[in-house]
CSV table of N, CA and C in Angstrom, one decimal:
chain,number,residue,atom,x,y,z
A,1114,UNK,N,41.7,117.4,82.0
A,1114,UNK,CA,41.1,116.8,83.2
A,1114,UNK,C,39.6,116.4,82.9
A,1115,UNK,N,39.2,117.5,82.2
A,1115,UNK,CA,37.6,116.7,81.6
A,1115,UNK,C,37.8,115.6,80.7
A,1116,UNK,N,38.6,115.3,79.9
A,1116,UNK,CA,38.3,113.4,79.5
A,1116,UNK,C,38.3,113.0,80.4
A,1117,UNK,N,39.5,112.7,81.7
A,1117,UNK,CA,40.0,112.3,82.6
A,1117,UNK,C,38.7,111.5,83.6
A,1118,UNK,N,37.8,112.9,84.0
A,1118,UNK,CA,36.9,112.4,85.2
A,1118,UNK,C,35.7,111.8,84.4
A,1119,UNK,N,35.6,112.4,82.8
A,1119,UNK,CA,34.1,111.5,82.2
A,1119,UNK,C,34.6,110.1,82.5
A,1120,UNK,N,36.0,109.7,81.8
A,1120,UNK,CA,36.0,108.2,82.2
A,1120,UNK,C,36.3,107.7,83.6
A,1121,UNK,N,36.5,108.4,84.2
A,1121,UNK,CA,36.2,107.9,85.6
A,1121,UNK,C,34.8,108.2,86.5
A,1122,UNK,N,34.0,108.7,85.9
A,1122,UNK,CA,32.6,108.4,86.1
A,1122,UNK,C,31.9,107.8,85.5
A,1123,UNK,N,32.6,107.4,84.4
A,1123,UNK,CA,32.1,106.6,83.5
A,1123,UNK,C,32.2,104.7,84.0
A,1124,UNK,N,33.4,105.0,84.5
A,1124,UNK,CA,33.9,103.1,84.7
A,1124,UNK,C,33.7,103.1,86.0
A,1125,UNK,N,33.2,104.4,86.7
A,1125,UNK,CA,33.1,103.7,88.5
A,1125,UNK,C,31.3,104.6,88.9
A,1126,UNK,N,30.7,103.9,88.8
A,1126,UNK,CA,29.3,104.5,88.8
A,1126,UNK,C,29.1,105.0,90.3
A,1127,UNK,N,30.0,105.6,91.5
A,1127,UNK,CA,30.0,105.7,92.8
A,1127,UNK,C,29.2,107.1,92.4
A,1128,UNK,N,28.4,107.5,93.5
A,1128,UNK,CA,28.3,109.1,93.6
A,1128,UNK,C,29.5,110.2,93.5
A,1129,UNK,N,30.3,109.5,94.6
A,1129,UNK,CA,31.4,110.5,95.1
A,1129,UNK,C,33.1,110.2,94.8
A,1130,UNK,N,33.4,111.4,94.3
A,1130,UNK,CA,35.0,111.2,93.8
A,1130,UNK,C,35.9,112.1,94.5
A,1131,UNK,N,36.7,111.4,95.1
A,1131,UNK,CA,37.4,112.0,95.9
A,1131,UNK,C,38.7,112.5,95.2
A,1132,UNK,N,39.0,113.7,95.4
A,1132,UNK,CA,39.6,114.7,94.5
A,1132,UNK,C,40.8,115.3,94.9
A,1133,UNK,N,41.2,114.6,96.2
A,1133,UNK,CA,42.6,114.7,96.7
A,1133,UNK,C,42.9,116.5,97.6
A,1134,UNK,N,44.0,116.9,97.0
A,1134,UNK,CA,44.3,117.9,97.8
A,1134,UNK,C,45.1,118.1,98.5
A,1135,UNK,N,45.8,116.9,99.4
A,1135,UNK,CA,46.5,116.9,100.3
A,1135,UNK,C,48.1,116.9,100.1
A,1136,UNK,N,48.6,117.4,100.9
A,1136,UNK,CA,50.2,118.1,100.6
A,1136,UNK,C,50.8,118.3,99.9
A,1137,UNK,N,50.2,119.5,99.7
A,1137,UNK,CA,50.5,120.5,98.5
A,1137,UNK,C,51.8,120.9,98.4
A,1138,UNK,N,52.7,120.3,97.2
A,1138,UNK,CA,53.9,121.1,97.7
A,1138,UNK,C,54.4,122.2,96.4
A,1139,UNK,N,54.3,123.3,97.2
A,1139,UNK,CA,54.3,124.3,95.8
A,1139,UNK,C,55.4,124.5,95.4
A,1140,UNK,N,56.6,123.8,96.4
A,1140,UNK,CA,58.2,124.2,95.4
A,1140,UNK,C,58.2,123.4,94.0
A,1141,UNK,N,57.3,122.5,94.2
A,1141,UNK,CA,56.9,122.0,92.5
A,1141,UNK,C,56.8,123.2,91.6
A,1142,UNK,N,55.4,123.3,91.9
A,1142,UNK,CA,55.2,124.2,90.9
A,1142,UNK,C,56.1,125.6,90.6
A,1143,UNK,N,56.7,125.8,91.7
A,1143,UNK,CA,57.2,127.0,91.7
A,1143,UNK,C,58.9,127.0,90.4
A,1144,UNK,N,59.0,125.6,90.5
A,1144,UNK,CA,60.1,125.1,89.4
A,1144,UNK,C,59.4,124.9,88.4
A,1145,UNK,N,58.7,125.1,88.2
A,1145,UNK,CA,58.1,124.5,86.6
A,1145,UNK,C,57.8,125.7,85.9
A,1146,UNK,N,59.0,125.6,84.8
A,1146,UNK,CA,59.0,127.2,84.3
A,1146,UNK,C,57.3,127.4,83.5
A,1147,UNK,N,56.7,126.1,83.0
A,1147,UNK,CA,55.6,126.1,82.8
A,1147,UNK,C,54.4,126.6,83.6
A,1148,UNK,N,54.1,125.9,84.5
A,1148,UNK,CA,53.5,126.6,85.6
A,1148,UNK,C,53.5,128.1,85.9
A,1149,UNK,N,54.4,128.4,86.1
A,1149,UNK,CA,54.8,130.5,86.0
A,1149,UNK,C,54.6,131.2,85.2
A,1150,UNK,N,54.7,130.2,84.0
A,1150,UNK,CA,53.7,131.2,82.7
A,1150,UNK,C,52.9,130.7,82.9
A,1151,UNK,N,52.1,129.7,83.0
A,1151,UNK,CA,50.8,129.6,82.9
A,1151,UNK,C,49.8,130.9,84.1
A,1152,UNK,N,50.1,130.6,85.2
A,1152,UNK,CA,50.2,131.4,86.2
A,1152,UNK,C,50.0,133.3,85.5
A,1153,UNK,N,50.9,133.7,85.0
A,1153,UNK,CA,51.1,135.3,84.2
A,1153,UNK,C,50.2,135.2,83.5
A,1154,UNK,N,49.8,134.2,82.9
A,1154,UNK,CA,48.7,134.0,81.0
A,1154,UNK,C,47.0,134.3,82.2
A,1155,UNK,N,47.2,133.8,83.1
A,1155,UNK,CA,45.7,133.9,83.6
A,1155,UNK,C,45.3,134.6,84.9
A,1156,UNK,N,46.9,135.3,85.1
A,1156,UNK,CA,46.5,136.7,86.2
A,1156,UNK,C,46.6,136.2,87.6
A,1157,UNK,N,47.0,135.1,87.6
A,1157,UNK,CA,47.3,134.4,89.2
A,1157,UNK,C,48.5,134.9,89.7
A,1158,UNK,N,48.5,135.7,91.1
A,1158,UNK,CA,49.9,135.8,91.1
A,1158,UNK,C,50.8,135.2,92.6
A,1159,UNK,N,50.1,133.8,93.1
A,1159,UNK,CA,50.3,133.0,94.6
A,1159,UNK,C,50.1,131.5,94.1
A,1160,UNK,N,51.0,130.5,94.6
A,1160,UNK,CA,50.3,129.4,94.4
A,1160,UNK,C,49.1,129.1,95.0
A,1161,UNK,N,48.8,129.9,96.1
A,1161,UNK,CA,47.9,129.5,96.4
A,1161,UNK,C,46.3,130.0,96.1
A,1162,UNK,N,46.7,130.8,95.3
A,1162,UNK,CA,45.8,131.5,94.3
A,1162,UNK,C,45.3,130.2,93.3
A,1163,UNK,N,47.1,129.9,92.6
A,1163,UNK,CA,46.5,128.2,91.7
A,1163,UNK,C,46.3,127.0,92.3
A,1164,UNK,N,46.5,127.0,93.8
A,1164,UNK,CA,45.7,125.8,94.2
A,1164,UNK,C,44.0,125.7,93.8
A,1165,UNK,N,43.8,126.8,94.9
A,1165,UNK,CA,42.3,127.6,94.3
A,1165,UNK,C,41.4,127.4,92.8
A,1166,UNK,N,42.8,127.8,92.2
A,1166,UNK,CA,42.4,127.6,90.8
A,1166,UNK,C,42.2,126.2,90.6
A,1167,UNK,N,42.9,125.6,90.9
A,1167,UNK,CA,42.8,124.5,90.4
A,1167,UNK,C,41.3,123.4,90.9
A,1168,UNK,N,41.4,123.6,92.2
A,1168,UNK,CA,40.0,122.5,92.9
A,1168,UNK,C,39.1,123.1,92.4
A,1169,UNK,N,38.8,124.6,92.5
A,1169,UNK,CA,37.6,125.4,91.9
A,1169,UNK,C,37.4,124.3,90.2
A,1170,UNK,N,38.2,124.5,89.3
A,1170,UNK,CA,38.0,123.5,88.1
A,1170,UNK,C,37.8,122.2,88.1
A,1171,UNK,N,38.5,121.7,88.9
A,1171,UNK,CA,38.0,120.3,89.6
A,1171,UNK,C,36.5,119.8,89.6
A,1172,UNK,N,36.5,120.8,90.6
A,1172,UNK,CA,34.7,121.1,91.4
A,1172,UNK,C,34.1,121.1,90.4
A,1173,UNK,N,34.2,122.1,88.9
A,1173,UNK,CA,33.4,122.0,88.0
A,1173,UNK,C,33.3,121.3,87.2
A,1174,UNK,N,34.4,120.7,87.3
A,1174,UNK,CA,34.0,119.5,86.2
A,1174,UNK,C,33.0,118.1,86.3
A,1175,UNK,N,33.5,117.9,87.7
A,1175,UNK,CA,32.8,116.8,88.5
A,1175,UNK,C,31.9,117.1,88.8
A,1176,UNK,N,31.0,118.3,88.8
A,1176,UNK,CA,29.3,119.0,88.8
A,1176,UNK,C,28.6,118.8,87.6
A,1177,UNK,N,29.4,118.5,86.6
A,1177,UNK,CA,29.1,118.8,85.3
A,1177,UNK,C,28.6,117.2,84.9
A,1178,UNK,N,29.5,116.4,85.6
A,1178,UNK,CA,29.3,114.7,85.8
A,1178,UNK,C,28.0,114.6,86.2
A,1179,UNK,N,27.2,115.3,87.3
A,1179,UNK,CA,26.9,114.9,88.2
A,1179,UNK,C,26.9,113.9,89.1
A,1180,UNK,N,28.2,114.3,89.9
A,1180,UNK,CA,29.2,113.3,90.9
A,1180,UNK,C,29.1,114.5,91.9
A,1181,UNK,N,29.1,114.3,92.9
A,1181,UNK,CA,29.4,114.6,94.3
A,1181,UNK,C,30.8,114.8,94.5
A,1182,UNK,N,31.6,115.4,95.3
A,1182,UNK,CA,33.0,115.7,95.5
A,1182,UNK,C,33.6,115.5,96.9
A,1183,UNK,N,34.8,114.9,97.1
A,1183,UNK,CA,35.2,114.8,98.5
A,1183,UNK,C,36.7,115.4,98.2
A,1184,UNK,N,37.2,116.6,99.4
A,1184,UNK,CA,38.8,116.7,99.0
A,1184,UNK,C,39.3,116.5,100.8
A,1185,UNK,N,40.1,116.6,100.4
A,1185,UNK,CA,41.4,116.4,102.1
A,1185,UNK,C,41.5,117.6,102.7
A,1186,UNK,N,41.1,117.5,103.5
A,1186,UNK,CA,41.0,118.8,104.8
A,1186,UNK,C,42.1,120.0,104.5
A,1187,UNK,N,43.2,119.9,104.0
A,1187,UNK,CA,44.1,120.7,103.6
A,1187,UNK,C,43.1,121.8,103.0
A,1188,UNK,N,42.7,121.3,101.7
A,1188,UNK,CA,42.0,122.2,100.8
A,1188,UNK,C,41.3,123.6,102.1
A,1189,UNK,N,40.7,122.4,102.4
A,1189,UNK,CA,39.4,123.5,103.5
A,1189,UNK,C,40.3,124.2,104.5
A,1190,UNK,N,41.6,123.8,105.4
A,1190,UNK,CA,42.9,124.5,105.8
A,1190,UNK,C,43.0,125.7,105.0
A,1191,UNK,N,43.3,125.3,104.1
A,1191,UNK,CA,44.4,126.3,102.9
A,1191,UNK,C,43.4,127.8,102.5
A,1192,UNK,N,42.3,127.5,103.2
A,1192,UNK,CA,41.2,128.5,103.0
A,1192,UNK,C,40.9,128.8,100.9
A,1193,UNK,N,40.7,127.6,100.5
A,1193,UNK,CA,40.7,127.3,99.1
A,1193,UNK,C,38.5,127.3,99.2
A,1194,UNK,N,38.3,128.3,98.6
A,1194,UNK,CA,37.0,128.7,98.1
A,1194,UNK,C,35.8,127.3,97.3
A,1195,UNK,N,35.5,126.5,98.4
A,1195,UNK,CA,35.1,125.4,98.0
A,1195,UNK,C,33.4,125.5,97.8
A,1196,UNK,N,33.0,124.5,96.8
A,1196,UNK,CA,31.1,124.9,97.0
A,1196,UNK,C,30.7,123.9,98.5
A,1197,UNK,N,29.6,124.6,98.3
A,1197,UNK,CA,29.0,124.4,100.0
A,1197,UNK,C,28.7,122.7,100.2
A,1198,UNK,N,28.5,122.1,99.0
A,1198,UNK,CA,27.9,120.5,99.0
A,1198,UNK,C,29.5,119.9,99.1
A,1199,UNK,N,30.7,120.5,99.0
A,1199,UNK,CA,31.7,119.8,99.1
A,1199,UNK,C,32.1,118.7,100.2
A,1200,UNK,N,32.5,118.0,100.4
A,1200,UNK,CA,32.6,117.0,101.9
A,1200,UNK,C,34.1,117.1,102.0
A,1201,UNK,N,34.4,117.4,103.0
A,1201,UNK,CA,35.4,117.7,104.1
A,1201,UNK,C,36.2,116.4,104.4
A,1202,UNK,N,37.2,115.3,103.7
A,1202,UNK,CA,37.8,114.3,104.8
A,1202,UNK,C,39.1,114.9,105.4
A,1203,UNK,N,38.5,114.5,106.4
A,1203,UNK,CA,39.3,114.7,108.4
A,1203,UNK,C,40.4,113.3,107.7
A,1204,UNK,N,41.6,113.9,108.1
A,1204,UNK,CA,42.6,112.5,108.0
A,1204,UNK,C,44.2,112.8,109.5
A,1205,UNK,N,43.7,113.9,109.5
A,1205,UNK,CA,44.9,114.5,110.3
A,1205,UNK,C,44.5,115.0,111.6
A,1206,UNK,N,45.2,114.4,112.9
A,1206,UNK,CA,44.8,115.1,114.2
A,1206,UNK,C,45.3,117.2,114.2
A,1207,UNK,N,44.6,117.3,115.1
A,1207,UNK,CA,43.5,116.8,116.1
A,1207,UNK,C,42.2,116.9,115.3
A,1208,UNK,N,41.7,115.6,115.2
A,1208,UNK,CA,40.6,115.5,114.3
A,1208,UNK,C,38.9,115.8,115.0
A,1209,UNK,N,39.0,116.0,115.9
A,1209,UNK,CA,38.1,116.6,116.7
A,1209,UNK,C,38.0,118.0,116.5
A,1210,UNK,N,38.5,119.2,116.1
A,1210,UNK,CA,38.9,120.4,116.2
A,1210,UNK,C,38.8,120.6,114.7
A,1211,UNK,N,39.1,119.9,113.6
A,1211,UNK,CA,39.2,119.9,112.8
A,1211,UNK,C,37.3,119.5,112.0
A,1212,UNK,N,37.1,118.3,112.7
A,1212,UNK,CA,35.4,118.4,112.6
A,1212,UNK,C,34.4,119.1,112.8
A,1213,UNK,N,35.1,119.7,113.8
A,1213,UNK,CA,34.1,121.2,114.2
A,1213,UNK,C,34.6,122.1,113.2
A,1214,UNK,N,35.6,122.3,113.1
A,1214,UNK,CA,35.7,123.5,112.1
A,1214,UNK,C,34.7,123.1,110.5
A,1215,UNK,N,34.9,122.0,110.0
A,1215,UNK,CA,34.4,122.1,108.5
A,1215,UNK,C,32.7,121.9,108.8
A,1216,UNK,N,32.3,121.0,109.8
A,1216,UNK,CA,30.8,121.1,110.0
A,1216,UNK,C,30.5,122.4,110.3
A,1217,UNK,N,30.6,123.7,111.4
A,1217,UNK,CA,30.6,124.4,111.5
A,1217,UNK,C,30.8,125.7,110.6
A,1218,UNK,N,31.3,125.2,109.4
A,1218,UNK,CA,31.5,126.3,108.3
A,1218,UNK,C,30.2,125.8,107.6
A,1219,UNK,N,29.8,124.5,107.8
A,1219,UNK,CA,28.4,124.3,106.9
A,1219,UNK,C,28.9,123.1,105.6
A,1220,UNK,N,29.8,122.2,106.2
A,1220,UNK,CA,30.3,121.5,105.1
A,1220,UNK,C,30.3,120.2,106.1
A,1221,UNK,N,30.0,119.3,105.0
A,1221,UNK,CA,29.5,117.7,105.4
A,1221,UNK,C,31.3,117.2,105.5
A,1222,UNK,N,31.5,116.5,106.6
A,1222,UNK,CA,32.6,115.8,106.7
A,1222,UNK,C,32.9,114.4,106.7
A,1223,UNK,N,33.8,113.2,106.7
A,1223,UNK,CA,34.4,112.5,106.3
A,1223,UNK,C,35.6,111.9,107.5
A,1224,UNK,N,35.4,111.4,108.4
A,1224,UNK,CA,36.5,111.2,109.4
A,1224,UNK,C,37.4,109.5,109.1
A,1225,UNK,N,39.1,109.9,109.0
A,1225,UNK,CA,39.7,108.9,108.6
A,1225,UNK,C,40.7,108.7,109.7
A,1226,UNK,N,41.1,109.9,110.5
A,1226,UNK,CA,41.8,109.9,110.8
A,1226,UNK,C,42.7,109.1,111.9
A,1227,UNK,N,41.8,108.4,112.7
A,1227,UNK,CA,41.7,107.7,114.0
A,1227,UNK,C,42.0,106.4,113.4
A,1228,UNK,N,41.9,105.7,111.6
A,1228,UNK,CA,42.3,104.9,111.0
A,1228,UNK,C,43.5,104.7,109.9
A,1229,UNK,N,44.3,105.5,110.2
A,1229,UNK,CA,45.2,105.3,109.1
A,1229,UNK,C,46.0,104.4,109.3
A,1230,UNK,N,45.8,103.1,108.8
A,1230,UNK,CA,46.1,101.8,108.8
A,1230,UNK,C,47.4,101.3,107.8
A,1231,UNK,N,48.3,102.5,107.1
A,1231,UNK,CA,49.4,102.1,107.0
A,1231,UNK,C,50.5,102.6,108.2
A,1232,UNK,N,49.8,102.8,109.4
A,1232,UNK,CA,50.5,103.0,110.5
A,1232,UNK,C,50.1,102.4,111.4
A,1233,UNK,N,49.7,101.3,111.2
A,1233,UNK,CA,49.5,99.9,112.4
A,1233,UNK,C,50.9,99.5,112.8
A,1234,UNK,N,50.9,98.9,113.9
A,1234,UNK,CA,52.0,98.3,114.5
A,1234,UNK,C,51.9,97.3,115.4
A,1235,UNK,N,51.0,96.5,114.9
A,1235,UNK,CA,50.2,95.1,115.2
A,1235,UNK,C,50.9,95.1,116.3
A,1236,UNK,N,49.7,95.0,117.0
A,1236,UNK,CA,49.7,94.9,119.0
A,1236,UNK,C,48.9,95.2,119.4
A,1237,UNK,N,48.9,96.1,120.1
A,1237,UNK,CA,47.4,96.9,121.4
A,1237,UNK,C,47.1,98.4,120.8
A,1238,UNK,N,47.7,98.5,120.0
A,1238,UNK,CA,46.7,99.5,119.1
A,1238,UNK,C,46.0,99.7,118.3
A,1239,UNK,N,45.3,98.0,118.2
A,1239,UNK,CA,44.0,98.1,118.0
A,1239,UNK,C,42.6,98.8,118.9
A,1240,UNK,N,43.2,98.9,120.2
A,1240,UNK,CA,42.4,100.0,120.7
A,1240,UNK,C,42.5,101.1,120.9
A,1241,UNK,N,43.2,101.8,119.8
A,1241,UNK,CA,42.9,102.9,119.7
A,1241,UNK,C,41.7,103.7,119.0
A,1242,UNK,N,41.8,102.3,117.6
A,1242,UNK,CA,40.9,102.2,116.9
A,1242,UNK,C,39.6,102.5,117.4
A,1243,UNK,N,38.8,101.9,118.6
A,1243,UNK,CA,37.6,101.8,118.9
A,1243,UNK,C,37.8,102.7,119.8
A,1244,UNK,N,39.1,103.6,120.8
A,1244,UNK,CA,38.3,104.3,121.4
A,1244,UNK,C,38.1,105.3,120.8
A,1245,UNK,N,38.2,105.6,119.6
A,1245,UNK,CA,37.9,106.9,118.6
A,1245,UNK,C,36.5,107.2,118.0
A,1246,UNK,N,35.8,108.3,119.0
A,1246,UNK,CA,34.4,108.7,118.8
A,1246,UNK,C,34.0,109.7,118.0
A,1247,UNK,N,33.9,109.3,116.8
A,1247,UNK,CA,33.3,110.0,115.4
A,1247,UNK,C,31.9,111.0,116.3
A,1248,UNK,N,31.4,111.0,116.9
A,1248,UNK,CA,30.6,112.2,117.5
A,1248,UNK,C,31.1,112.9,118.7
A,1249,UNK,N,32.5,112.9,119.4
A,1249,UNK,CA,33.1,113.6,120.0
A,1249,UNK,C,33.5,114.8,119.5
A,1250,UNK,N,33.0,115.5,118.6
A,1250,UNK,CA,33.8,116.9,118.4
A,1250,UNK,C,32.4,118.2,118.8
């Protein structure tokens, strides 16, 4: 993962890399006989211990860049041990409740949710769009 993000901070000079997170599905990992040892070799014994593990590594590597980091609200759900400069994206209602929670923990947020535009259905819900108040929470 460290080649991985040098060349992607290498070819996209943005501050911020957004680092995913969202729907975690651990019956994956839970079949990957690899994974389970890997898991035993480093004393993890929850996936959600190696989610953890995993963004935690993430996080370091992309500090190491000096890049800024954005993950998907899950993470910050999943109660996964994030650094404080991390940015929170809101993608999922109720996204008001959800904005107060990650500002409120002291983490900068990110609101998508009121936009998820592979769910248009060209008509009059374009106003839904605009009545959605990024400072209502």
């Amino acid at each position: 993962m460290s080649r991985f993000f040098t060349e992607v901070a290498r070819v996209f000079p943005d501050q911020y890399l957004h680092l995913g997170g969202d729907e975690v599905d651990f019956d994956c990992w839970k079949s990957n006989p690899n994974i389970t040892c890997f898991m035993q070799k480093i004393g993890i014994s929850s996936f959600e211990q190696l989610e953890e593990h995993y963004i935690q590594r993430l996080l370091e590597i992309v500090r190491t860049l000096g890049k800024s980091y954005v993950v998907w609200q899950e993470v910050f759900d999943n109660n996964v041990k994030i650094a404080p400069d991390t940015v929170v994206h809101v993608w999922k209602p109720p996204h008001n409740e959800e904005l107060a929670l990650a500002t409120s923990a002291g983490y900068k947020a990110l609101l998508s949710a009121c936009w998820y535009l592979d769910h248009i259905s060209y008509g009059s819900d374009w106003k839904k769009y605009y009545a959605c108040d990024p400072h209502d929470f």
